[in-house]
XYZ file of C-alpha atoms in Angstrom:
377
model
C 0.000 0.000 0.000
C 1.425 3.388 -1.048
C -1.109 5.719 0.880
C -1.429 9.329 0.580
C 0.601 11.814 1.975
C -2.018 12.473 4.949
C -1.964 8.703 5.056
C 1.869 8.309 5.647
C 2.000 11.477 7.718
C -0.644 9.515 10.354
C 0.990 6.415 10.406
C 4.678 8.194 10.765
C 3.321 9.232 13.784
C 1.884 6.443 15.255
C 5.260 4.927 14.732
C 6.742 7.598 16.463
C 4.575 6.916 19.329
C 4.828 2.754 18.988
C 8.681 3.781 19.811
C 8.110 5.291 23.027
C 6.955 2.155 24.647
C 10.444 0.403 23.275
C 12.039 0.281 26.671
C 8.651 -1.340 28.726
C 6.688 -2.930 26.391
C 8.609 -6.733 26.516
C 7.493 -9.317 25.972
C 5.184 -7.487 23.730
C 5.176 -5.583 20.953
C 5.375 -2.017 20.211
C 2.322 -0.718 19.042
C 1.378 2.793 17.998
C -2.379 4.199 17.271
C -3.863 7.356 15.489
C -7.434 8.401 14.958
C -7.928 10.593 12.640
C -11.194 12.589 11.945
C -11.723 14.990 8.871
C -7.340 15.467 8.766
C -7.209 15.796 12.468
C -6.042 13.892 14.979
C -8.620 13.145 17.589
C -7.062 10.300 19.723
C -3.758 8.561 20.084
C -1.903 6.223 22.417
C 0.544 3.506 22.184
C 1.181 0.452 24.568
C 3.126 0.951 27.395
C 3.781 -2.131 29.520
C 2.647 -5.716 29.537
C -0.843 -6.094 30.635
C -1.737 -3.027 30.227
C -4.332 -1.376 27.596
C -2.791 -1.698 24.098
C -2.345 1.399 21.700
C -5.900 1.330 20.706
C -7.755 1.396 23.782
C -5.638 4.443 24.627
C -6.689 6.331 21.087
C -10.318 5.328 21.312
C -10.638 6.587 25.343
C -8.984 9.628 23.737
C -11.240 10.046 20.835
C -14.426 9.495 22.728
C -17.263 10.002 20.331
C -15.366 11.296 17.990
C -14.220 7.962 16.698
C -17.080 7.432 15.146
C -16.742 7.171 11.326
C -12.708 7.742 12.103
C -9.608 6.443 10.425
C -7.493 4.285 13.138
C -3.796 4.108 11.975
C -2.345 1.424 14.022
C 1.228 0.160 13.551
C 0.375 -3.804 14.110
C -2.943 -5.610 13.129
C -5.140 -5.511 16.007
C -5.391 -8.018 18.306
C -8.350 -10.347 17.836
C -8.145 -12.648 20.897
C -8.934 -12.523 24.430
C -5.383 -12.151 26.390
C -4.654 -9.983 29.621
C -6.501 -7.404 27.985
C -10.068 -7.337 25.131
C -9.215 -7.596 21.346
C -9.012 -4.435 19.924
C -10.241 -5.211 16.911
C -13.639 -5.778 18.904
C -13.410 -2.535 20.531
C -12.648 -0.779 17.286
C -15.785 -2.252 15.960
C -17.400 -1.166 18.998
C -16.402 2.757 18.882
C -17.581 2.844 14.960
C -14.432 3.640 13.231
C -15.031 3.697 9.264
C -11.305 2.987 7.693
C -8.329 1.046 9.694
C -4.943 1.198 7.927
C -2.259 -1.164 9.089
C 1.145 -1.254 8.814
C 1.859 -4.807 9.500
C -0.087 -7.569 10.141
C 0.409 -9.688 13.273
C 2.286 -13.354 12.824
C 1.189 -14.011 16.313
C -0.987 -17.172 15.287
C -3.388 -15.581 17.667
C -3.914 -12.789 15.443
C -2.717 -13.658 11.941
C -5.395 -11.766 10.029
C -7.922 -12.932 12.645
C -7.820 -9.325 13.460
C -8.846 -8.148 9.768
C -11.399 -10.213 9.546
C -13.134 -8.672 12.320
C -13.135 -5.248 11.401
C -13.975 -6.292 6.925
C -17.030 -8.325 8.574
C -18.432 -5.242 10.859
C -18.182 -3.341 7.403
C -15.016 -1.394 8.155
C -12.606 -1.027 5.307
C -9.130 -2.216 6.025
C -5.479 -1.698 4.231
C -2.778 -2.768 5.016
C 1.232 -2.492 4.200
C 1.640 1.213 4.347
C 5.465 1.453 5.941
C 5.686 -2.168 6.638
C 9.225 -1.860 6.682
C 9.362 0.842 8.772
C 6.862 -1.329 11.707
C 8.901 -4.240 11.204
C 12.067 -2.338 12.289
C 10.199 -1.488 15.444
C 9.915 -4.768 16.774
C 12.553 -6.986 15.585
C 12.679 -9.438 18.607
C 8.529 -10.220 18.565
C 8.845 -10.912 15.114
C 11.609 -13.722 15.310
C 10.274 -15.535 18.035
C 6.995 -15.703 16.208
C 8.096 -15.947 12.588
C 11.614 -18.182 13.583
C 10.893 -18.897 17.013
C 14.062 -18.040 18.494
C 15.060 -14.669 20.104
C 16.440 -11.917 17.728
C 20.666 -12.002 19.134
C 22.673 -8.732 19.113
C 26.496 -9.365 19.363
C 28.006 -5.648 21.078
C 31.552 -5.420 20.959
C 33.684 -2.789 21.937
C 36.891 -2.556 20.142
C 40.276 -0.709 18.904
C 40.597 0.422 14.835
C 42.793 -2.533 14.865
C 39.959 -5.127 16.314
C 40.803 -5.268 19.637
C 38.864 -5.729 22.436
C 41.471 -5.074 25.074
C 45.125 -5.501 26.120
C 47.214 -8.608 26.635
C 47.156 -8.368 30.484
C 42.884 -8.001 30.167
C 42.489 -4.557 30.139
C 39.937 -3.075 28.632
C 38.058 -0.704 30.857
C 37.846 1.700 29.097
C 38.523 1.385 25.333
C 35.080 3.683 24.121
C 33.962 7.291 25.770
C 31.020 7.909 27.957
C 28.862 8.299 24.467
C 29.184 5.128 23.340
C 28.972 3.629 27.123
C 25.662 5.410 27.595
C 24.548 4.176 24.094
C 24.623 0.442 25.547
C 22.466 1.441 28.182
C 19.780 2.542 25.626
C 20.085 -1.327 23.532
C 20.314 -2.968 27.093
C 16.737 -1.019 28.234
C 15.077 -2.504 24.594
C 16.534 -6.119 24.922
C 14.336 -9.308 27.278
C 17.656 -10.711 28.732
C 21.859 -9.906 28.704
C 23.919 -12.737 28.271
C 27.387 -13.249 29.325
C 29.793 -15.436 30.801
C 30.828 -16.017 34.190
C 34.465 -15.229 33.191
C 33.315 -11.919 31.822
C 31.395 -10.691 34.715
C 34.557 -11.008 37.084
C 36.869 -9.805 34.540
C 34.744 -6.381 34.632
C 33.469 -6.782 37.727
C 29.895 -6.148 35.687
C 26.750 -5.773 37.151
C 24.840 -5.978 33.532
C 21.962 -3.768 34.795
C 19.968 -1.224 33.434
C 21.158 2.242 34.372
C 20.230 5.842 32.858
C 22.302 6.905 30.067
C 25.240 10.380 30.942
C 22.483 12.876 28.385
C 19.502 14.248 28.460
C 17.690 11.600 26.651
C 15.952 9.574 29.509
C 14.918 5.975 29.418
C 10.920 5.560 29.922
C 10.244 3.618 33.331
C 7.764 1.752 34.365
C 4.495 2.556 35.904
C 6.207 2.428 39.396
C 8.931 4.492 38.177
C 11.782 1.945 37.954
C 13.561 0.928 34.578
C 12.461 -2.315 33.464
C 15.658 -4.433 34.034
C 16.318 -7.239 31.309
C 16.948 -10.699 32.510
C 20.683 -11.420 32.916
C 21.420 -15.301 31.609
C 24.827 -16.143 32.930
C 26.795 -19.109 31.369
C 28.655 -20.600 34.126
C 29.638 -23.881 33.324
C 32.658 -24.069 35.687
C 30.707 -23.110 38.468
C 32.744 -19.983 39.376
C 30.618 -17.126 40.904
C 29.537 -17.533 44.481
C 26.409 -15.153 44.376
C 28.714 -12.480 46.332
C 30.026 -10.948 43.476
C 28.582 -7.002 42.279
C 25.907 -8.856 39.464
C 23.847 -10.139 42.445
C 23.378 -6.762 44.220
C 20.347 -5.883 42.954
C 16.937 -7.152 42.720
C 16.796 -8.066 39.481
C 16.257 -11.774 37.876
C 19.506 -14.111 37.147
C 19.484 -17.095 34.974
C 22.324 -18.789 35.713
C 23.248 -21.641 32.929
C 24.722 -24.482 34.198
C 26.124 -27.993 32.938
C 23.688 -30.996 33.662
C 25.775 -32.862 35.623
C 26.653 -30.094 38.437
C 24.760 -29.950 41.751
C 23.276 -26.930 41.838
C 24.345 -24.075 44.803
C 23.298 -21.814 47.189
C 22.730 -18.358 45.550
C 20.908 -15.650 46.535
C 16.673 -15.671 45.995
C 16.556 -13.525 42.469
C 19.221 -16.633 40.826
C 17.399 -19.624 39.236
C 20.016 -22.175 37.811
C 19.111 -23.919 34.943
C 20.745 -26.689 33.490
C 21.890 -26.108 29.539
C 22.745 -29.485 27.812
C 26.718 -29.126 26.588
C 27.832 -30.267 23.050
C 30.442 -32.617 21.789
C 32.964 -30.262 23.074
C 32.209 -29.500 26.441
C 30.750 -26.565 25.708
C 26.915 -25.183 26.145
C 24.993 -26.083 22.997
C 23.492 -22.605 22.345
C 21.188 -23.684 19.960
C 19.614 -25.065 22.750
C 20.016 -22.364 25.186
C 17.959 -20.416 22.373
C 15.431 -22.417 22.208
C 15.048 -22.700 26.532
C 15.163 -18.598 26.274
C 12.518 -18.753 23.410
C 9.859 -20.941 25.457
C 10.137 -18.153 28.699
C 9.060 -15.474 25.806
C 12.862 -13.763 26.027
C 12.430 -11.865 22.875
C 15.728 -10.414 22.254
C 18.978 -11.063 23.754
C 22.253 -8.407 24.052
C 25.469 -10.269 23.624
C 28.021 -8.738 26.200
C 30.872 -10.960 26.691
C 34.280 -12.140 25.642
C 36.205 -13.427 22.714
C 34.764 -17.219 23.188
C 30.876 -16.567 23.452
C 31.536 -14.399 20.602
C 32.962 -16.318 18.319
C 30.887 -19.681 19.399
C 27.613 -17.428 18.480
C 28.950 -16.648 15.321
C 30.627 -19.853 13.927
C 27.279 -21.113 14.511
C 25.717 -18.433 12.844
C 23.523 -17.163 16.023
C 24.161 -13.396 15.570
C 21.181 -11.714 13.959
C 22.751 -8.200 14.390
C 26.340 -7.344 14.779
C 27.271 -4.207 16.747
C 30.676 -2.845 17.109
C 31.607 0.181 19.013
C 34.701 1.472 17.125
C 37.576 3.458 19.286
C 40.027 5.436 17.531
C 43.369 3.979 19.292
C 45.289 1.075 18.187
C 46.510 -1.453 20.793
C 48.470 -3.313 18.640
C 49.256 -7.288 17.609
C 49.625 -8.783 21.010
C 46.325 -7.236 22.419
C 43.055 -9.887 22.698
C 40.877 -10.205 19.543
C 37.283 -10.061 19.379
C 35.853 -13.619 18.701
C 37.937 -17.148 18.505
C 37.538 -17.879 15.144
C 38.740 -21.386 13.359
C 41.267 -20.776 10.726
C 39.325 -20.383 7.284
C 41.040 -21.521 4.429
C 38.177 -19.975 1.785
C 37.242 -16.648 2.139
C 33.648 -18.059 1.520
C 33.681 -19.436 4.489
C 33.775 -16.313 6.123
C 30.281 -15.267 7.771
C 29.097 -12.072 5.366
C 27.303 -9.628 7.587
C 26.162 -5.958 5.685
C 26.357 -2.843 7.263
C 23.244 -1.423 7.754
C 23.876 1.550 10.054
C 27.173 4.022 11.187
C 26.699 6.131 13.829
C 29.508 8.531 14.994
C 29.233 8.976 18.838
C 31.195 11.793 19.872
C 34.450 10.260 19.269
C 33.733 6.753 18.792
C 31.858 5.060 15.423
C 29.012 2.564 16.184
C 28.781 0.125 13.341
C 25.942 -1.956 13.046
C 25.232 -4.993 10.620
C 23.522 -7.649 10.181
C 24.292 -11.557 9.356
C 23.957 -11.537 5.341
C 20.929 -14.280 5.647
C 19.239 -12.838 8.222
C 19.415 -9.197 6.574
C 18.371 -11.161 3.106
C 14.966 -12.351 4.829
């Protein structure tokens, strides 16, 4: 659908508000609504945490009345079955709209078009497809686990112009500035879980939590105020963190992966050990570990770890999305790399990823691709 300008100005919009809920909304989507009557805007909303009204319910209670014989611009199909909240398409029925446009439609089997058909048998005339592309972007980890069902995996690296991560001795704090630092924060508020490594977290000492980025450009809380803090899946196969270490100072949930055969430990009440099966080589089979993330609806997952996890995820061709925070120093030959790699002998071995974004941040670059399949779906 190409849509008229007024059309595309709308539904700009309601993507513009579907991206406020970005850092509350998981496991859900974001979702952005726009009711328009004769080329003004009468009522808008989008959806702001789970189990709360969806984007919708917040335009119509805006519009009131005036929603009768209305366009709705909504973002996602609306949702045609009976969850924590109505189906909107129901109450859309309900408040008399005459037109719906939708961006996308919903994969959730739940909806699926169950949604359309709704509204095209009360008589309201639907399109759909105007800035598809642009909805799609919005929600990337929704839309894998219900079109792939398995999370949507950013790999976030931090490295030198030469590609490395840190010195010989382990170094590393800090290669990037405060911009790029504060940056993380923003992907870590969007993303269901962080996973890293045991050795990681007591290399840095890391805490993996949610904090407010160094500007002016806030993170949206919760209802209660509080950032929504991602679920932090340790691997810790050797069994070497003791629960006293900075990660388990706050409240928030731990998954802590461990190998079948270890008796589990006494950690503190937010850990819940889970046992990952291991592959041929000792290691966790991550494929796996995908799939256990998948079933506890963990949408999207932010890679922050060292040269092993990385380079396991991406022999295997796990990465969806490949971010690199580029410094400009050099640490030379001797300092740590950014993934263990095998040696290829054929360049077309090589995994392809293509740059879709470069963002300068103050002094650093922040290069972002993705894996050449995934990008090619």
């Amino acid at each position: 659908m190409a849509g008229t300008a007024a059309d595309n100005q709308f539904m700009a919009h309601a993507l513009r508000l579907a991206a406020t809920g970005r850092y509350t909304t998981d496991p859900n989507p974001n979702v952005g609504a726009v009711i328009v009557q004769n080329g003004m805007v009468v009522g808008e909303g989008y959806h702001h945490q789970a189990g709360e009204g969806h984007a919708e319910v917040y335009a119509l209670a805006q519009a009131g009345e005036r929603a009768r014989g209305a366009t709705c611009y909504v973002t996602l199909e609306p949702c045609s079955h009976f969850g924590r909240t109505p189906p909107c398409a129901k109450a859309l029925v309900a408040a008399g709209v005459s037109r719906v446009v939708i961006a996308m439609l919903d994969p959730n089997p739940l909806v699926a078009g169950k949604g359309v058909a709704i509204l095209q048998q009360a008589g309201i005339s639907v399109e759909s497809g105007l800035m598809a592309a642009e909805a799609r972007a919005l929600n990337p980890g929704f839309l894998s686990a219900m079109e792939r069902q398995k999370p949507w995996l950013r790999l976030k690296l931090a490295a030198s112009l030469d590609g490395r991560t840190a010195l010989a001795n382990g170094q590393s704090q800090w290669i990037t500035g405060p911009a790029a630092r504060a940056d993380v924060q923003l992907y870590r508020a969007q993303s269901s879980a962080i996973l890293s490594t045991a050795s990681t977290v007591l290399a840095d000492n890391a805490r993996l939590t949610v904090r407010q980025p160094f500007d002016d450009n806030p993170i949206t809380t919760l209802h209660n105020g509080e950032l929504r803090q991602p679920l932090r899946v340790i691997l810790d196969r050797r069994q070497q963190l003791t629960g006293h270490e900075p990660l388990f100072s706050s409240s928030g949930a731990i998954l802590l992966c461990v190998a079948p055969e270890k008796p589990l430990r006494s950690m503190p009440a937010q850990v819940e050990q889970l046992a990952v099966p291991l592959n041929d080589d000792g290691y966790f089979d991550l494929t796996a570990l995908l799939q256990l993330l998948n079933a506890r609806q963990v949408r999207s997952i932010w890679v922050e770890a060292g040269a092993t996890l990385a380079g396991a995820l991406l022999q295997q061709k796990l990465v969806d999305e490949f971010i690199l925070y580029q410094a400009p120093l050099l640490l030379g030959p001797q300092a740590r790399a950014m993934a263990e790699l095998p040696e290829l002998t054929e360049l077309s071995q090589a995994n392809r990823f293509r740059f879709n974004d470069i963002c300068q941040l103050d002094t650093d670059l922040r290069l972002t691709a993705l894996l050449t399949a995934t990008a090619e779906n």
